[in-house]
Short mmCIF file of C-alpha atoms in Angstrom, two decimals:
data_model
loop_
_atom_site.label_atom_id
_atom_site.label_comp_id
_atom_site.label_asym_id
_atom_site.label_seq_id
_atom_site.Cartn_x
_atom_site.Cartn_y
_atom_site.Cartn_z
CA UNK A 1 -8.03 -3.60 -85.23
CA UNK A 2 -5.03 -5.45 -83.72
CA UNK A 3 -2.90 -3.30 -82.49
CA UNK A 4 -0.06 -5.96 -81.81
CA UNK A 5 -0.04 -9.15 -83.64
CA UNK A 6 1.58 -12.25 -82.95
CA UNK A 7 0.92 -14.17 -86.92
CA UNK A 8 2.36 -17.93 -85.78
CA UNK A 9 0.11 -19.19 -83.38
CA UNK A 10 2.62 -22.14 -82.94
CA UNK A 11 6.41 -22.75 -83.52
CA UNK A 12 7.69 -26.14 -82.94
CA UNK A 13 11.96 -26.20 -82.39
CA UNK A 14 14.40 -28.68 -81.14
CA UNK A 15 15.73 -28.07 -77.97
CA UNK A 16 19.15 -26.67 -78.02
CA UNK A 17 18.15 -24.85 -81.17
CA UNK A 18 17.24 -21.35 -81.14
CA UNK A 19 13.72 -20.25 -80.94
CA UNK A 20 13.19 -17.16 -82.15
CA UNK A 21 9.46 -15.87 -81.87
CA UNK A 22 8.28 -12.32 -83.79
CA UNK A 23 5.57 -9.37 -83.39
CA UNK A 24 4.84 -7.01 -85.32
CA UNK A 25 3.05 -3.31 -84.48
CA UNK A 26 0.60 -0.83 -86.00
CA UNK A 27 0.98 1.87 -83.41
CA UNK A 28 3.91 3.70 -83.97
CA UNK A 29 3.10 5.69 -80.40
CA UNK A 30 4.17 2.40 -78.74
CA UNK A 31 7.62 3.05 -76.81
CA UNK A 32 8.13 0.45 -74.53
CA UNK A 33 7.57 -3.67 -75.37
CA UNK A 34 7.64 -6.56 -72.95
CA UNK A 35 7.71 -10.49 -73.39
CA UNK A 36 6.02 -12.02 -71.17
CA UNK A 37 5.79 -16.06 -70.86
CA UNK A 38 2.69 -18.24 -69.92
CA UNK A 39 1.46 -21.57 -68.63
CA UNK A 40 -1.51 -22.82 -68.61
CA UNK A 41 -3.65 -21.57 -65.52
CA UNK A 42 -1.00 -19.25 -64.37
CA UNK A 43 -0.41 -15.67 -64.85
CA UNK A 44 1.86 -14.33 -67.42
CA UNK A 45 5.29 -14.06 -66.11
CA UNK A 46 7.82 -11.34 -67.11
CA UNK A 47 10.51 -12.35 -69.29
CA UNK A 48 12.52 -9.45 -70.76
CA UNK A 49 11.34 -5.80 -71.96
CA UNK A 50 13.12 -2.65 -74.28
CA UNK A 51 12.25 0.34 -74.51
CA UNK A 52 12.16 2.36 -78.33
CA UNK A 53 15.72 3.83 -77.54
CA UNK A 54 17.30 0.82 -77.45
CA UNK A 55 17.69 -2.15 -80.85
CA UNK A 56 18.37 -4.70 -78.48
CA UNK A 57 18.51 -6.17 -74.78
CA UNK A 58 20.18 -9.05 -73.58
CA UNK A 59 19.33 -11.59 -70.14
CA UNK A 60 20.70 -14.69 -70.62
CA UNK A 61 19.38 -16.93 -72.67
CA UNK A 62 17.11 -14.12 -73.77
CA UNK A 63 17.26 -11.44 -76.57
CA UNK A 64 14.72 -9.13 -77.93
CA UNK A 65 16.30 -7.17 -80.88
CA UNK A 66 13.34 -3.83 -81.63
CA UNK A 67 13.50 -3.03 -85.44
CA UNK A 68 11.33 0.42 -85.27
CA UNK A 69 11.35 1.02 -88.80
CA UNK A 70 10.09 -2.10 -89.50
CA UNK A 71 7.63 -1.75 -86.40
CA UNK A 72 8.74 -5.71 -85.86
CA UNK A 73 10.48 -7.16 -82.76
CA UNK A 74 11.48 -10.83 -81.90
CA UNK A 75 12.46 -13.21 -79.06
CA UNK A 76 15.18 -14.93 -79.66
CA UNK A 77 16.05 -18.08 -77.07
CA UNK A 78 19.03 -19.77 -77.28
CA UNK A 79 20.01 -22.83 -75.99
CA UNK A 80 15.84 -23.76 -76.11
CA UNK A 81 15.15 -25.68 -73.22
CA UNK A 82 12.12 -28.16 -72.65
CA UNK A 83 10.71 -25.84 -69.55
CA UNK A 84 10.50 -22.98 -72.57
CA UNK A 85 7.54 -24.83 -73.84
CA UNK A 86 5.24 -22.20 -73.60
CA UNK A 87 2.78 -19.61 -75.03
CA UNK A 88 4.47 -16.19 -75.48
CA UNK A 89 2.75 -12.92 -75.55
CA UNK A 90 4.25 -9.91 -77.18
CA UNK A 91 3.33 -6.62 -75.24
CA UNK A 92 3.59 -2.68 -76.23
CA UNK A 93 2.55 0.32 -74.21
CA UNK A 94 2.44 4.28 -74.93
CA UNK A 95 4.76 6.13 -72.18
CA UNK A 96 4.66 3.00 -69.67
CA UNK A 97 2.10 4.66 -67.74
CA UNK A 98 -1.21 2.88 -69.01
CA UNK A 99 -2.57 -0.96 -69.69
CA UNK A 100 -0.56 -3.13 -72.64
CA UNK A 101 -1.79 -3.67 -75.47
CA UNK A 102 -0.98 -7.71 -76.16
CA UNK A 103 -0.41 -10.37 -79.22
CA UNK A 104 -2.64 -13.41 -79.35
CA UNK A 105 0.50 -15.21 -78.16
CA UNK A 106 2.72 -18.23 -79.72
CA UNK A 107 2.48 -21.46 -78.33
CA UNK A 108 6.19 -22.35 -78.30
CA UNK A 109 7.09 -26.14 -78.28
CA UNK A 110 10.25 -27.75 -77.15
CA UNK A 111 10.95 -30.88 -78.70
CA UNK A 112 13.69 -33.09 -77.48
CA UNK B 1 8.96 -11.16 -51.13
CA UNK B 2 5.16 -12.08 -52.29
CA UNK B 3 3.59 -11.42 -55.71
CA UNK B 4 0.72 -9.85 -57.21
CA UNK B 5 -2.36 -11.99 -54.94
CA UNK B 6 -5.91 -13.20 -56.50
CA UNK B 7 -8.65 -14.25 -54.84
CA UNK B 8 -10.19 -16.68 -55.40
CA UNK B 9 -8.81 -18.71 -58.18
CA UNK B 10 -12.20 -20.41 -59.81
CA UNK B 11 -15.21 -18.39 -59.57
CA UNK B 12 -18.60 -20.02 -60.54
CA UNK B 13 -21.80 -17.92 -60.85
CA UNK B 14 -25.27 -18.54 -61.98
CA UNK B 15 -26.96 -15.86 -64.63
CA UNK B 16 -27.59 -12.97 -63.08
CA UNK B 17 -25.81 -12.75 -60.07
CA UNK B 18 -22.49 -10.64 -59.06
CA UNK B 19 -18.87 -11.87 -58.93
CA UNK B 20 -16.37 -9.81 -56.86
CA UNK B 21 -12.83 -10.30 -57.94
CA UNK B 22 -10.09 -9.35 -55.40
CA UNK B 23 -6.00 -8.61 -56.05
CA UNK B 24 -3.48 -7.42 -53.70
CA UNK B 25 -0.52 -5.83 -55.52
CA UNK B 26 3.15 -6.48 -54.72
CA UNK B 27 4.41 -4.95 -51.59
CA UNK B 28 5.86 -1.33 -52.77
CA UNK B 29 3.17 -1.12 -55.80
CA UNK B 30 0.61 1.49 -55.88
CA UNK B 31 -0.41 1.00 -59.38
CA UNK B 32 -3.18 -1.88 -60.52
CA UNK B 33 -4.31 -2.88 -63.84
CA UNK B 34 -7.21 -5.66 -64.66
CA UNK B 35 -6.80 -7.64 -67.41
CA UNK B 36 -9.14 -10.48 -69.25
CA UNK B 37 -8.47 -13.24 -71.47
CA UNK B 38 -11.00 -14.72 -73.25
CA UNK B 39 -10.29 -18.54 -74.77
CA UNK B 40 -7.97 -18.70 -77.65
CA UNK B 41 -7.41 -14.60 -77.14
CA UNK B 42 -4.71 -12.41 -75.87
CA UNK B 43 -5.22 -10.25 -72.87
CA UNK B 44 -7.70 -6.96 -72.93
CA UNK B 45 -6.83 -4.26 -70.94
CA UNK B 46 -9.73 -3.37 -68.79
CA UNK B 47 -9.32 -0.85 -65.96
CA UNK B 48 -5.88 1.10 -64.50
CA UNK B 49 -6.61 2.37 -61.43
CA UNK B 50 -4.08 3.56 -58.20
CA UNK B 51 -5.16 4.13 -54.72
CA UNK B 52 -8.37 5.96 -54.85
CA UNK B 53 -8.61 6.72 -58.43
CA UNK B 54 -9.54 5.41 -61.72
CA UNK B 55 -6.75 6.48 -64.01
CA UNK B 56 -7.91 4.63 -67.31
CA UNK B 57 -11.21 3.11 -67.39
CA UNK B 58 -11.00 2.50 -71.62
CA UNK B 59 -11.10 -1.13 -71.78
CA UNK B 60 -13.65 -1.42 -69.26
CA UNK B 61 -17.79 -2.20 -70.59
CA UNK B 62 -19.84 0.35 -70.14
CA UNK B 63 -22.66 -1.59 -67.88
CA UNK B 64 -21.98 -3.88 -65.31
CA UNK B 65 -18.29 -3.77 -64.61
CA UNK B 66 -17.09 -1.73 -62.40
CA UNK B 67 -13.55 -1.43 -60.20
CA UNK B 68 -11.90 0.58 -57.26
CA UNK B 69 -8.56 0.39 -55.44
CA UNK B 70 -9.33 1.66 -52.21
CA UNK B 71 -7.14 3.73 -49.88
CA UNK B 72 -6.88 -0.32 -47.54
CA UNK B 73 -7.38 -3.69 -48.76
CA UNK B 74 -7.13 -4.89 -52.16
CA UNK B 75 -8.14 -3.85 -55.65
CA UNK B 76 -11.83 -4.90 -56.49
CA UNK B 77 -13.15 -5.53 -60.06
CA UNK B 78 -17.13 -6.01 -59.73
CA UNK B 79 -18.99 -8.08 -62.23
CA UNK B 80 -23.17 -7.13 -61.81
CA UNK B 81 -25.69 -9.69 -63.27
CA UNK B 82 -23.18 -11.83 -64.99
CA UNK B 83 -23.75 -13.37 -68.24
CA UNK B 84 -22.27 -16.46 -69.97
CA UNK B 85 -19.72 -14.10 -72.66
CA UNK B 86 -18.51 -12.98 -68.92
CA UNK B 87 -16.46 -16.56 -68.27
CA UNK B 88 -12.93 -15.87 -68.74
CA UNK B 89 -9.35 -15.77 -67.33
CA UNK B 90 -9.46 -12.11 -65.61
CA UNK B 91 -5.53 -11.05 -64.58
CA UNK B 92 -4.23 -8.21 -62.77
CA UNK B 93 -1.21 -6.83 -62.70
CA UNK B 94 0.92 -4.40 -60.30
CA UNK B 95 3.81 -1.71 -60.98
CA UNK B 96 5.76 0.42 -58.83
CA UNK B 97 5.06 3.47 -60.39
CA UNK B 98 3.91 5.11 -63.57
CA UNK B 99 6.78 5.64 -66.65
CA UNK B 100 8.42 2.47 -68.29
CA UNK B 101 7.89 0.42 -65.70
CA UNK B 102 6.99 -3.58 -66.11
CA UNK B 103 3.57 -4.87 -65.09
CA UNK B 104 3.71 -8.08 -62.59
CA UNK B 105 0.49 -10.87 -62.77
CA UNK B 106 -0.95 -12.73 -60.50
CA UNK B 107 -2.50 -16.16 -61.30
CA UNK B 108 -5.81 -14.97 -62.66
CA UNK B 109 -9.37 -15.36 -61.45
CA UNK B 110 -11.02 -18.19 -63.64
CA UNK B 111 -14.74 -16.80 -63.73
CA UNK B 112 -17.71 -19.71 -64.69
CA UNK B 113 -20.76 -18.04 -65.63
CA UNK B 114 -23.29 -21.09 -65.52
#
């Protein structure tokens, strides 16, 4: 049972477009939710987190807007550059305190 | 200001033997949390564990895997008589503290199970 679930394995945009990537939740204990990015043979580096109190949360280029009723939150990216090209994980955790539970990821592709 | 360490990189083992997998945490962290990805698969929450105890072993099989994060030296997750369904991409990851706090990875460990 997947917990967290990332349903587009791939999303293709133009760069200087906006990318915007979703995941959506089953476990409404879940308080806290992290984006993390990923190359390939590299660990997943943080990107931008929010916690349950919060709709939205802002770092530059970066914006992850938390729709708890909907149990859906989303990435948004905007200019997309070509070093976004990436896979994306979507992350949730009860309290902080224990492991995250992750998406399958998004492979996100930066045309030019 | 170094990040979450993992040694070694690649890993290749034969049926049957043992793989040790080693991770220092960032400097100030006291918390440590083993990860694996399998091909095509997000990552699995294993083992959380801070200096000298197991916190949450839930993700963790019941046989052969094992971990510790002792009082010196660097988190250790222990594979005994690897099998093939053991290769995989195992990650950890460090945080300062417990509470909403964000988990930092290190490269992974690459584990070959010939």
């Amino acid at each position: 049972d997947q917990q967290v679930k990332q349903n587009s394995p791939s999303l293709s945009v133009q760069e200087g477009r906006i990318s915007i990537l979703n995941c959506d939740y089953t476990n409404s204990m879940f308080d806290y939710f992290l984006w993390y990015k990923k190359y390939p043979a590299e660990g997943p580096t943080f990107l931008i987190s929010i916690s349950s109190i919060k709709d939205k949360n802002e770092d530059g280029r970066f914006t992850v807007f938390l729709n708890k009723s909907a149990k859906h939150l989303s990435l948004h990216i905007v200019p997309s550059q070509p070093g976004d090209s990436a896979v994306y994980f979507c992350a949730a955790s009860v309290g902080g305190a224990d492991g995250l539970t992750f998406g399958k990821g998004t492979h996100l592709i930066i045309q030019p | 200001n170094a990040g979450v360490m993992q040694n070694p990189r690649h890993l290749v083992r034969r049926r049957g033997q043992e793989a040790r997998l080693r991770c220092s945490p960032m400097k100030g962290h006291s918390h440590v949390y083993w990860y694996r990805q399998l091909p095509e698969e997000g990552l699995k929450f294993m083992v959380y564990l801070q200096k000298e105890n197991i916190i949450d072993e839930s993700g963790m099989p019941k046989e052969r895997f094992s971990a510790e994060f002792p009082k010196e030296g660097p988190s250790i997750l222990r594979i005994q008589q690897v099998v093939r369904g053991d290769s995989a991409a195992y990650f950890c990851a460090s945080s300062p503290q417990a509470g909403l706090e964000t988990q930092y990875f290190g490269p992974g460990t690459r584990l070959l199970v010939l």
